[in-house]
């Protein structure tokens, strides 16, 4: 079955540590997105990528980094510069970077906590 | 600036009762509109979408939504709620020229037996 796989489901970070969240899709989608979800705040866009080897900052990119070396993969690194990383992180993809009236598809998320 | 407002943070309805979840948006043109549902610890599942045409759209699980341009609203409705509908619901606006989406803060639905 096609879909988006996020791993791990739970992740713990120590102070000063970088951690990487995985997002893989087998939907052959061009565009991929990372959102952060905090209680009562909905989803906020961290980074998005419309094509391989290209990505743009979203509304809250500080303290995060991404790469898009392959179409199916869009890993997110939470760096030590992100002082409040505890949140639920959602990865999404969309069929066509031109939009063409397609909705986003979401993974099941990764919950990141600070030790 | 674009924004999506869901004015109700929590709503409780009795099983079998009707439901309406409110969503208002701010955008200079006709947006692309979505409703998603999220169960605890899960990702978002698309319920329905509006791009153009008929302003009343049908979705999965018996949900429907009506786009009202004059009110900048896209409210979600269901005639009879089931206990399994208890979840958090998100309204979203898609800006395809920028390939970006904006989400409301969500409405948590509780269903009383």
Short mmCIF file of C-alpha atoms in Angstrom, two decimals:
data_model
loop_
_atom_site.label_atom_id
_atom_site.label_comp_id
_atom_site.label_asym_id
_atom_site.label_seq_id
_atom_site.Cartn_x
_atom_site.Cartn_y
_atom_site.Cartn_z
CA UNK A 1 0.00 0.00 0.00
CA UNK A 2 1.19 3.50 -0.78
CA UNK A 3 1.67 5.93 2.02
CA UNK A 4 3.93 8.05 4.15
CA UNK A 5 6.08 6.46 6.84
CA UNK A 6 7.47 8.48 9.69
CA UNK A 7 9.99 7.04 12.11
CA UNK A 8 10.50 6.73 14.93
CA UNK A 9 7.07 7.17 16.49
CA UNK A 10 8.67 8.44 19.73
CA UNK A 11 12.02 10.17 20.06
CA UNK A 12 13.89 11.60 23.01
CA UNK A 13 16.55 14.27 22.79
CA UNK A 14 19.21 15.21 25.26
CA UNK A 15 20.31 18.79 25.75
CA UNK A 16 22.71 19.92 23.01
CA UNK A 17 21.94 16.97 20.79
CA UNK A 18 20.81 16.96 17.18
CA UNK A 19 18.19 14.41 16.22
CA UNK A 20 16.83 13.42 12.81
CA UNK A 21 13.25 12.47 12.04
CA UNK A 22 12.66 10.25 9.05
CA UNK A 23 9.93 10.69 6.45
CA UNK A 24 9.60 8.33 3.51
CA UNK A 25 6.81 8.21 0.91
CA UNK A 26 6.10 5.70 -1.84
CA UNK A 27 3.34 7.74 -3.44
CA UNK A 28 5.64 9.21 -6.10
CA UNK A 29 4.70 12.66 -4.83
CA UNK A 30 6.76 15.67 -5.83
CA UNK A 31 6.13 17.95 -2.86
CA UNK A 32 6.88 17.15 0.77
CA UNK A 33 6.29 19.14 3.95
CA UNK A 34 7.22 19.19 7.64
CA UNK A 35 4.84 20.59 10.24
CA UNK A 36 5.11 21.07 13.94
CA UNK A 37 1.99 20.59 16.06
CA UNK A 38 1.63 22.01 19.54
CA UNK A 39 -1.55 21.78 21.65
CA UNK A 40 -4.02 24.49 20.73
CA UNK A 41 -1.88 25.86 17.90
CA UNK A 42 -2.74 23.66 14.98
CA UNK A 43 -0.02 22.88 12.45
CA UNK A 44 2.82 25.23 11.66
CA UNK A 45 5.00 24.80 8.58
CA UNK A 46 8.70 24.21 9.19
CA UNK A 47 10.07 23.43 5.72
CA UNK A 48 8.74 22.28 2.40
CA UNK A 49 10.22 20.90 -0.79
CA UNK A 50 8.66 20.95 -4.22
CA UNK A 51 11.37 19.03 -6.02
CA UNK A 52 14.50 17.02 -5.33
CA UNK A 53 17.51 19.07 -4.19
CA UNK A 54 15.36 22.11 -3.47
CA UNK A 55 13.51 23.23 -0.33
CA UNK A 56 12.13 26.40 1.23
CA UNK A 57 11.75 27.65 4.76
CA UNK A 58 8.31 27.72 6.25
CA UNK A 59 7.06 29.92 9.04
CA UNK A 60 9.14 28.40 11.88
CA UNK A 61 12.36 27.11 10.27
CA UNK A 62 14.79 28.38 12.91
CA UNK A 63 16.57 25.51 14.67
CA UNK A 64 15.63 22.98 12.00
CA UNK A 65 17.28 21.70 8.83
CA UNK A 66 16.20 19.42 5.99
CA UNK A 67 17.53 17.70 2.90
CA UNK A 68 15.85 16.33 -0.21
CA UNK A 69 18.37 14.12 -1.94
CA UNK A 70 15.77 11.62 -3.10
CA UNK A 71 12.19 12.12 -4.22
CA UNK A 72 10.82 9.69 -1.65
CA UNK A 73 12.74 10.98 1.38
CA UNK A 74 12.60 14.27 3.31
CA UNK A 75 14.38 13.96 6.69
CA UNK A 76 14.11 16.69 9.29
CA UNK A 77 16.95 17.45 11.72
CA UNK A 78 16.09 19.18 14.96
CA UNK A 79 19.27 20.94 15.97
CA UNK A 80 20.47 22.01 19.39
CA UNK A 81 19.59 25.56 18.35
CA UNK A 82 15.90 24.68 18.66
CA UNK A 83 15.36 25.50 22.33
CA UNK A 84 11.82 24.18 22.61
CA UNK A 85 11.69 21.08 20.44
CA UNK A 86 9.07 19.13 22.39
CA UNK A 87 6.18 18.70 19.95
CA UNK A 88 4.43 16.36 17.56
CA UNK A 89 6.00 16.46 14.10
CA UNK A 90 4.01 15.63 11.00
CA UNK A 91 5.31 14.95 7.52
CA UNK A 92 3.07 15.39 4.49
CA UNK A 93 3.32 15.00 0.74
CA UNK A 94 1.40 16.20 -2.26
CA UNK A 95 1.14 14.72 -5.72
CA UNK A 96 2.15 17.61 -7.90
CA UNK A 97 4.40 20.54 -7.10
CA UNK A 98 2.09 22.64 -9.25
CA UNK A 99 -0.78 21.81 -6.95
CA UNK A 100 -3.43 20.89 -9.50
CA UNK A 101 -6.06 20.71 -6.80
CA UNK A 102 -4.49 17.91 -4.82
CA UNK A 103 -4.72 17.63 -1.04
CA UNK A 104 -1.85 16.75 1.23
CA UNK A 105 -1.37 13.25 2.60
CA UNK A 106 0.01 12.87 6.11
CA UNK A 107 2.18 10.42 7.98
CA UNK A 108 1.34 9.25 11.51
CA UNK A 109 3.78 11.63 13.16
CA UNK A 110 6.77 11.55 15.49
CA UNK A 111 6.52 12.75 19.06
CA UNK A 112 9.75 14.37 20.22
CA UNK A 113 10.47 14.94 23.89
CA UNK A 114 13.38 16.36 25.86
CA UNK A 115 15.16 14.19 28.42
CA UNK B 1 -1.85 37.71 5.65
CA UNK B 2 -3.66 34.46 5.25
CA UNK B 3 -5.31 32.97 8.32
CA UNK B 4 -7.73 30.27 9.30
CA UNK B 5 -9.91 30.59 12.39
CA UNK B 6 -11.71 27.83 14.17
CA UNK B 7 -13.50 29.67 16.97
CA UNK B 8 -14.54 26.60 18.96
CA UNK B 9 -11.70 24.89 20.81
CA UNK B 10 -13.88 22.15 22.32
CA UNK B 11 -17.36 20.97 21.40
CA UNK B 12 -19.41 18.28 23.12
CA UNK B 13 -22.45 16.74 21.46
CA UNK B 14 -24.63 13.76 22.28
CA UNK B 15 -24.47 10.71 20.09
CA UNK B 16 -27.09 10.98 17.37
CA UNK B 17 -27.22 14.77 17.54
CA UNK B 18 -26.27 17.00 14.65
CA UNK B 19 -22.90 18.70 14.47
CA UNK B 20 -21.54 21.89 12.96
CA UNK B 21 -17.89 22.93 13.26
CA UNK B 22 -17.06 26.47 12.24
CA UNK B 23 -14.21 27.64 10.05
CA UNK B 24 -13.48 31.15 8.79
CA UNK B 25 -10.60 32.13 6.57
CA UNK B 26 -8.88 35.30 5.51
CA UNK B 27 -7.51 35.33 1.98
CA UNK B 28 -7.66 37.74 -0.93
CA UNK B 29 -8.88 35.24 -3.49
CA UNK B 30 -11.04 32.14 -3.50
CA UNK B 31 -9.00 29.60 -1.61
CA UNK B 32 -8.85 25.88 -1.79
CA UNK B 33 -10.44 24.57 1.41
CA UNK B 34 -10.06 21.33 3.32
CA UNK B 35 -11.26 19.61 6.45
CA UNK B 36 -9.07 17.00 8.13
CA UNK B 37 -9.67 14.76 11.14
CA UNK B 38 -7.01 13.63 13.60
CA UNK B 39 -7.26 10.86 16.18
CA UNK B 40 -4.90 11.07 19.19
CA UNK B 41 -1.30 10.33 18.25
CA UNK B 42 -2.14 9.94 14.58
CA UNK B 43 -1.68 11.91 11.40
CA UNK B 44 -4.39 13.86 9.61
CA UNK B 45 -6.99 12.20 7.41
CA UNK B 46 -8.72 14.18 4.68
CA UNK B 47 -12.50 14.41 5.17
CA UNK B 48 -13.37 16.62 2.21
CA UNK B 49 -12.11 19.40 -0.03
CA UNK B 50 -13.49 22.35 -1.98
CA UNK B 51 -11.85 23.78 -5.06
CA UNK B 52 -14.67 25.18 -7.17
CA UNK B 53 -18.19 24.48 -8.37
CA UNK B 54 -20.95 23.31 -6.08
CA UNK B 55 -20.52 25.05 -2.74
CA UNK B 56 -21.86 22.07 -0.80
CA UNK B 57 -19.32 19.27 -0.80
CA UNK B 58 -19.70 15.75 0.47
CA UNK B 59 -16.94 13.89 2.21
CA UNK B 60 -16.21 10.61 3.87
CA UNK B 61 -17.88 9.30 7.04
CA UNK B 62 -21.09 11.19 6.31
CA UNK B 63 -19.57 14.67 6.63
CA UNK B 64 -20.38 17.63 4.42
CA UNK B 65 -19.22 21.23 4.27
CA UNK B 66 -20.59 24.38 2.72
CA UNK B 67 -18.48 27.17 1.25
CA UNK B 68 -20.00 30.61 1.77
CA UNK B 69 -17.97 33.25 0.00
CA UNK B 70 -19.89 36.17 1.52
CA UNK B 71 -19.06 34.95 5.01
CA UNK B 72 -15.57 33.60 4.24
CA UNK B 73 -16.68 30.40 5.90
CA UNK B 74 -16.39 26.69 5.29
CA UNK B 75 -18.34 24.99 8.08
CA UNK B 76 -18.32 21.24 8.56
CA UNK B 77 -21.59 19.43 9.30
CA UNK B 78 -22.87 15.97 10.10
CA UNK B 79 -26.56 15.17 10.63
CA UNK B 80 -26.03 12.45 13.24
CA UNK B 81 -22.82 12.05 15.20
CA UNK B 82 -21.42 8.65 16.14
CA UNK B 83 -19.18 7.96 19.14
CA UNK B 84 -16.34 7.14 16.71
CA UNK B 85 -16.40 10.74 15.45
CA UNK B 86 -14.73 11.91 18.65
CA UNK B 87 -11.44 13.41 17.44
CA UNK B 88 -9.84 16.74 16.59
CA UNK B 89 -10.88 18.47 13.40
CA UNK B 90 -8.77 20.90 11.40
CA UNK B 91 -9.80 23.32 8.70
CA UNK B 92 -7.09 24.26 6.17
CA UNK B 93 -6.58 26.70 3.32
CA UNK B 94 -4.41 25.82 0.33
CA UNK B 95 -2.52 28.48 -1.59
CA UNK B 96 -1.45 26.68 -4.70
CA UNK B 97 0.45 29.52 -6.22
CA UNK B 98 2.79 29.28 -3.25
CA UNK B 99 2.35 25.56 -2.65
CA UNK B 100 1.56 26.29 0.97
CA UNK B 101 -1.22 25.38 3.35
CA UNK B 102 -2.49 27.13 6.47
CA UNK B 103 -4.28 25.28 9.24
CA UNK B 104 -6.69 26.38 11.91
CA UNK B 105 -5.93 25.62 15.54
CA UNK B 106 -8.39 22.74 15.60
CA UNK B 107 -11.66 21.84 17.31
CA UNK B 108 -11.79 18.88 19.67
CA UNK B 109 -15.04 16.99 19.46
CA UNK B 110 -16.31 14.95 22.40
CA UNK B 111 -19.32 12.70 21.93
CA UNK B 112 -21.54 11.89 24.91
CA UNK B 113 -23.26 8.50 24.97
#
